[in-house]
Short mmCIF file of C-alpha atoms in Angstrom, two decimals:
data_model
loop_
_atom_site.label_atom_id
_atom_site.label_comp_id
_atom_site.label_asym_id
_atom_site.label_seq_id
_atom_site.Cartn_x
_atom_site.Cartn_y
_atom_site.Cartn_z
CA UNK A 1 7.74 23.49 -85.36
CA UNK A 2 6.72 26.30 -88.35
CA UNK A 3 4.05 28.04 -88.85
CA UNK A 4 2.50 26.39 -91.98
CA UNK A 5 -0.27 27.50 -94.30
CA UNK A 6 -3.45 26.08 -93.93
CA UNK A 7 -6.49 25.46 -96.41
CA UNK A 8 -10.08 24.80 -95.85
CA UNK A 9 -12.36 22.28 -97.07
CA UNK A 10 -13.31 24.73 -99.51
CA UNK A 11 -10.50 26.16 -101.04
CA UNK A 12 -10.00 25.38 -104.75
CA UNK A 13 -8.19 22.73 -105.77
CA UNK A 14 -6.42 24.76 -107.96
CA UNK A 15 -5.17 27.12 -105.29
CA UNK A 16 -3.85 24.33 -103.19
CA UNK A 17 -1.99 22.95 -105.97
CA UNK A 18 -0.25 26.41 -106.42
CA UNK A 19 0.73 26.49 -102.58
CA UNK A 20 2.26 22.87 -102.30
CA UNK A 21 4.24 24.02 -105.61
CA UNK A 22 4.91 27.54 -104.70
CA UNK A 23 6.04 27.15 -101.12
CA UNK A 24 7.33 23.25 -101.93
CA UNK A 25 4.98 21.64 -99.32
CA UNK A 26 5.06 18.24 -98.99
CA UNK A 27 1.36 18.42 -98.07
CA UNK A 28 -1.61 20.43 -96.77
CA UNK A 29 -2.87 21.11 -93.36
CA UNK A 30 -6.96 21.04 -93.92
CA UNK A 31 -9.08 22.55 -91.43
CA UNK A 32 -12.56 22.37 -90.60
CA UNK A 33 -14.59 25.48 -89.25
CA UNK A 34 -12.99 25.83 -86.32
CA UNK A 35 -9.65 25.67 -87.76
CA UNK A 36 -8.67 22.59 -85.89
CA UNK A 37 -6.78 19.84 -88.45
CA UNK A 38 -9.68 18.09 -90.42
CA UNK A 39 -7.31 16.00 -92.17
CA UNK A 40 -3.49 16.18 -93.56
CA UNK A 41 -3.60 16.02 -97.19
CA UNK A 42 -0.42 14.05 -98.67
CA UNK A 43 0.92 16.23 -101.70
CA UNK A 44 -0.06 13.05 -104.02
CA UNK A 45 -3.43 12.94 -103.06
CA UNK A 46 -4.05 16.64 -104.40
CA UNK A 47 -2.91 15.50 -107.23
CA UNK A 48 -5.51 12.70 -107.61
CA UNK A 49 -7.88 15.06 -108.07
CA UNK A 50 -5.98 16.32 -111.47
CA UNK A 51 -6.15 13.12 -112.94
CA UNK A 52 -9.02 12.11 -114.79
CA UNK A 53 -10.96 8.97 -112.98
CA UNK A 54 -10.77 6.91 -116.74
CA UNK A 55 -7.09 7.14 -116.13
CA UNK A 56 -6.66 6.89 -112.72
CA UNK A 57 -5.80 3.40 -112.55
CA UNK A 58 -5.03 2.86 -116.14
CA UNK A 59 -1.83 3.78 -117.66
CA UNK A 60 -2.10 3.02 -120.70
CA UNK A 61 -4.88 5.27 -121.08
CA UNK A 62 -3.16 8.40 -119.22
CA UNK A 63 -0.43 7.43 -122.18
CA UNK A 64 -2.66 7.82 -124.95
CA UNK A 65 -3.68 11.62 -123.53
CA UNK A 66 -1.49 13.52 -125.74
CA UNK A 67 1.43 15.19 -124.10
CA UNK A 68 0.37 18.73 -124.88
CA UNK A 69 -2.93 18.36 -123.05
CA UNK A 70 -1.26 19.70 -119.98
CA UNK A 71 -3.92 21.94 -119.39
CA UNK A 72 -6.28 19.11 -119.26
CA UNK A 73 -4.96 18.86 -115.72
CA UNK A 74 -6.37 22.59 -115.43
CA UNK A 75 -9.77 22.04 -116.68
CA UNK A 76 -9.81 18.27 -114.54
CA UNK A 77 -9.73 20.68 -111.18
CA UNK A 78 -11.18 23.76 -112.03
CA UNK A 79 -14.31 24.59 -110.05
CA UNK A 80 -12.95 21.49 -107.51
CA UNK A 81 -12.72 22.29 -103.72
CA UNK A 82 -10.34 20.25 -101.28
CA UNK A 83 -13.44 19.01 -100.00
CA UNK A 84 -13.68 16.63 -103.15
CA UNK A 85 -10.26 14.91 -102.61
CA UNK A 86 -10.57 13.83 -99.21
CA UNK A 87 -9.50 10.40 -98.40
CA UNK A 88 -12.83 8.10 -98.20
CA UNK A 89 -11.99 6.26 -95.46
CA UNK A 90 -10.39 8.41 -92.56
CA UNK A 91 -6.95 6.47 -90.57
CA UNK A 92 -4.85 7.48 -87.96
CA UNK A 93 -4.31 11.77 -88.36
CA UNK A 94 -0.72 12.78 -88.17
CA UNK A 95 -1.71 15.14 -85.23
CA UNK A 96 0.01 15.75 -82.11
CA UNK A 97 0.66 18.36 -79.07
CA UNK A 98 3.41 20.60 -78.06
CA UNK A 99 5.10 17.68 -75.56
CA UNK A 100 5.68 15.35 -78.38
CA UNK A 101 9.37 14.29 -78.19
CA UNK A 102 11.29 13.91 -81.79
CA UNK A 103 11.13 10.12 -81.64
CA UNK A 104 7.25 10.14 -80.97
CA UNK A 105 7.03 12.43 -84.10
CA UNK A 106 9.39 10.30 -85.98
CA UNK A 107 6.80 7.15 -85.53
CA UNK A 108 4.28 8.90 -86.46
CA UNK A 109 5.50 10.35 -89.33
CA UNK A 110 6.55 6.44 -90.18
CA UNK A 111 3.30 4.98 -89.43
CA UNK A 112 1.13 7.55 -90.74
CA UNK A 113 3.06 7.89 -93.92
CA UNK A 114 3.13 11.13 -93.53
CA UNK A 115 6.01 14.05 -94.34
CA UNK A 116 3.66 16.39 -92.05
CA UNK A 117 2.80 16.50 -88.42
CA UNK A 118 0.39 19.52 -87.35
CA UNK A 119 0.50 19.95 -83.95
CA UNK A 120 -2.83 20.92 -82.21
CA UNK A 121 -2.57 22.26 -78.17
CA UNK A 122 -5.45 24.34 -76.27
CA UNK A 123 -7.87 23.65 -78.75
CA UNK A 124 -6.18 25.37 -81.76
CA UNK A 125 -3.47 24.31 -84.27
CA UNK A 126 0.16 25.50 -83.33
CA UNK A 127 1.99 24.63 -86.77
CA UNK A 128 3.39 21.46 -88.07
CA UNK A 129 6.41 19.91 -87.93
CA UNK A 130 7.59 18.50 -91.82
CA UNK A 131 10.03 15.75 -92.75
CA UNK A 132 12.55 17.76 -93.46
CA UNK A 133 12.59 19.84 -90.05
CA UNK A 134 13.08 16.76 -88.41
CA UNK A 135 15.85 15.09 -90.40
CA UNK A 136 17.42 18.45 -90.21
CA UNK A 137 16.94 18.42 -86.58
CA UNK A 138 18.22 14.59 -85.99
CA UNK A 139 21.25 14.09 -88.31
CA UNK A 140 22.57 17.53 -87.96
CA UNK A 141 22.87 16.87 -84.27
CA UNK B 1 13.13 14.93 -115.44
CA UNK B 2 15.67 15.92 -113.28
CA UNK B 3 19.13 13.85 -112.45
CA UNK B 4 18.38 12.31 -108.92
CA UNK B 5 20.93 10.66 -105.95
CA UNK B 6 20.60 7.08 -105.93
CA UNK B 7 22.07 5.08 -103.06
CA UNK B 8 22.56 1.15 -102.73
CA UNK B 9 20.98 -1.58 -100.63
CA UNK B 10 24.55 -1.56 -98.77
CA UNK B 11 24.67 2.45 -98.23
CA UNK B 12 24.18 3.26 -94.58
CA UNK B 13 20.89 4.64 -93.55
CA UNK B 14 22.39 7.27 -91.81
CA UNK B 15 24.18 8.18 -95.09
CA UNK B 16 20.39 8.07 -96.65
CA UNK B 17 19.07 10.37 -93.84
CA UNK B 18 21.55 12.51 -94.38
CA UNK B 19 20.97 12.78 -98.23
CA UNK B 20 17.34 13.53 -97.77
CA UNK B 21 18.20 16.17 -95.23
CA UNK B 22 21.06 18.02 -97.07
CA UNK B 23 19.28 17.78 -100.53
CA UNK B 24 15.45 18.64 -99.27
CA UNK B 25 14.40 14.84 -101.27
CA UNK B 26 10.89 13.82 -101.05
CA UNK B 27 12.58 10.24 -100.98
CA UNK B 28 15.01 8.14 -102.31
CA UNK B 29 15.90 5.64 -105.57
CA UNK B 30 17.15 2.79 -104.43
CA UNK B 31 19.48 0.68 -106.99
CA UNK B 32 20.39 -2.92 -107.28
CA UNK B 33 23.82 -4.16 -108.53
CA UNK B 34 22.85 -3.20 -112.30
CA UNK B 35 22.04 0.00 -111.40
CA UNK B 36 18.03 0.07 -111.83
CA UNK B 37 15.55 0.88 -109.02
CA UNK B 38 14.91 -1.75 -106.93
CA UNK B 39 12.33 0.40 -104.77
CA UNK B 40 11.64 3.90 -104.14
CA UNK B 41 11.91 4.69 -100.52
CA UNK B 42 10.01 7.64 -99.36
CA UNK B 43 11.22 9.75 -96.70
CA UNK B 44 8.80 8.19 -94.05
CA UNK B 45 9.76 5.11 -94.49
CA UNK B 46 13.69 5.87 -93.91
CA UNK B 47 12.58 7.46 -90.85
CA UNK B 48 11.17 4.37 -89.81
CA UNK B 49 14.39 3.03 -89.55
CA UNK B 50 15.18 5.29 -86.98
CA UNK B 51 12.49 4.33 -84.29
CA UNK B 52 13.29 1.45 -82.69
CA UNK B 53 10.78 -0.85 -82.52
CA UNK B 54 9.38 -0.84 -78.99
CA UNK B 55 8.29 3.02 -79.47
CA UNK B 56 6.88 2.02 -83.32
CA UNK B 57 3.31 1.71 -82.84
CA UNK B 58 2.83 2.94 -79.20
CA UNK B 59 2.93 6.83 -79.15
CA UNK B 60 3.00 6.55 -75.35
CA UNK B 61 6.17 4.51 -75.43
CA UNK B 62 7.64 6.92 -77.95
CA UNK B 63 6.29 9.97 -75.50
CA UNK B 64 8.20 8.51 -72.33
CA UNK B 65 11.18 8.64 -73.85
CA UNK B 66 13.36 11.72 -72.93
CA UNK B 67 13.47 14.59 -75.80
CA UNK B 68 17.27 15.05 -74.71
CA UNK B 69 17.73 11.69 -76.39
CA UNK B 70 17.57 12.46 -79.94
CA UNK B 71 20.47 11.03 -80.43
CA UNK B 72 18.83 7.51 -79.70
CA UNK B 73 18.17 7.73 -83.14
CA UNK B 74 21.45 7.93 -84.63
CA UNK B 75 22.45 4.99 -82.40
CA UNK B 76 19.30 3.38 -83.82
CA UNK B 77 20.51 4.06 -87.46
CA UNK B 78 24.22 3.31 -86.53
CA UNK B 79 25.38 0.37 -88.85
CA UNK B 80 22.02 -0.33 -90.59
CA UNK B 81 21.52 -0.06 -94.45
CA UNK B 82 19.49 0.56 -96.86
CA UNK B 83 18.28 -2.80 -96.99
CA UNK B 84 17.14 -3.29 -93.93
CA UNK B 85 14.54 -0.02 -95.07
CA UNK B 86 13.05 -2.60 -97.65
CA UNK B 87 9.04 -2.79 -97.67
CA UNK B 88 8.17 -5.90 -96.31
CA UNK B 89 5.47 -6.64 -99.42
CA UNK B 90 6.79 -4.85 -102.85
CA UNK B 91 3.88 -3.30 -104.11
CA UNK B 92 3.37 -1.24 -107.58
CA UNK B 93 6.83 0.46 -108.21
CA UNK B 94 6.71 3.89 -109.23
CA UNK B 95 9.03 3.79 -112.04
CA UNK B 96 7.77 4.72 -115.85
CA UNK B 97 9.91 5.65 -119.00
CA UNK B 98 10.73 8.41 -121.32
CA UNK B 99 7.80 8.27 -123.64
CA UNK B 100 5.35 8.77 -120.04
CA UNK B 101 2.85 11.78 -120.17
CA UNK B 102 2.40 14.44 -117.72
CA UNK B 103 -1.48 12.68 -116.59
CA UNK B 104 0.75 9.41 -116.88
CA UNK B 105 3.34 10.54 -113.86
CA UNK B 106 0.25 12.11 -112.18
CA UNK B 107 -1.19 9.24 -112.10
CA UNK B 108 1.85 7.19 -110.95
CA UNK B 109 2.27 9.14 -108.16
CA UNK B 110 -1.47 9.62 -106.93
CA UNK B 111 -1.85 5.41 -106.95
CA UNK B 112 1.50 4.60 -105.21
CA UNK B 113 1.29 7.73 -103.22
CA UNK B 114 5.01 8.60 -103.88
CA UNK B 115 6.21 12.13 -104.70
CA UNK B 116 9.17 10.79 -106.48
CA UNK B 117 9.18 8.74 -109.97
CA UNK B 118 12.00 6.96 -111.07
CA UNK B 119 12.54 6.90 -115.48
CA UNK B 120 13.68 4.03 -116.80
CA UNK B 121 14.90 3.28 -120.57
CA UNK B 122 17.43 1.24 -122.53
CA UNK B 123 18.04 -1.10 -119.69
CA UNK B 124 19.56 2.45 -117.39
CA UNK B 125 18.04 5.01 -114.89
CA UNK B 126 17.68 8.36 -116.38
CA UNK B 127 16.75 10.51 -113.21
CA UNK B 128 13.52 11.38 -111.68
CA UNK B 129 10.28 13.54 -111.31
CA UNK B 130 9.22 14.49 -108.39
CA UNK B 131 5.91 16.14 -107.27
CA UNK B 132 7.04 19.27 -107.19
CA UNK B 133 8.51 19.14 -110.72
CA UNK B 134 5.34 18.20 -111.87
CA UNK B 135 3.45 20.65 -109.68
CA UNK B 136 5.26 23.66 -111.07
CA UNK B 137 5.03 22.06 -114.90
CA UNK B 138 1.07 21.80 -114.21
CA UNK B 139 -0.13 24.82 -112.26
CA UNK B 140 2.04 27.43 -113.55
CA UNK B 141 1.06 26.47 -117.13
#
């Protein structure tokens, strides 16, 4: 387990973006007023919020957007908070507490999809356990 | 674009793990026999490999198990492949070609949630782009 940087639902978009590329996150810890885990944020889903919704689902169209528009990505998520790309429908959190063995984290990690555990005890978040940390941790041994 | 490890459907999972581990991968190209991606494999979903199957969807299966045993999982992996990794349904492949914009691969990657794009042209795999490529490309613009 790391410490690992956490965002709220109001932090700019853009400012998330620049941690997950900064500190190569493979996602974002979001948490709500208390600072308890409001929801894990999967480093593609930030990225939704870049992409324009005409071309979201439409390749050809994100081909046509001339390569040099780069900074159209800027302007798509300036003024956006993380609040704005939060999955609509809420599954399973990849959350669990300080007794969770490596193979319970593994299967969650596997079910959730997710490269990012936080891990929540005594009614405040400890840190997070990535992807990496744990393949690290299991083929090294 | 970045050159990017592939492995095979044959190539031991615990040869996988191991890739993702040493080389920090957000996941994995696999190639068929003519070298083109048969499926991108994010790290999750090698992982899943690892848990066996009773522990998969209960987390208080997975929790009774001692944390000593971590090496359950490398007898888990021991003698599987690749293949045995494989999605069960093949959904949209994240795989795009030279000529794809920057919104294009943001795109790719926000709809079939993988951090990892494989380029294809001329009938051969040219590397990849991950998330983090992009990332820097985009915010630090």
């Amino acid at each position: 387990m790391t410490d690992f940087p956490i965002v709220g639902l109001d932090t700019p978009v853009l400012e998330a973006a620049r941690l997950l590329a900064d500190q190569d996150l493979p996602g974002l810890i979001v948490v709500d007023a208390d600072g308890l885990p409001f929801t894990i944020l999967p480093g593609t889903q930030v990225l939704r919020l870049a992409v324009p919704g005409y071309c979201q689902d439409d390749p050809a169209l994100a081909r046509v957007v001339d390569e040099a528009h780069a900074d159209l990505f800027l302007r798509a998520i300036d003024g956006r908070t993380v609040r704005e790309a939060m999955p609509k429908r809420q599954r399973e959190l990849p959350v669990t507490d300080l007794d969770a063995t490596v193979l319970e984290l593994a299967a969650l990690m596997a079910r959730t999809h997710s490269p990012l555990v936080a891990i929540v005890a005594g009614g405040r978040l400890h840190g997070a356990v990535t992807l990496q940390a744990l393949l690290d941790r299991v083929v090294q041994a």
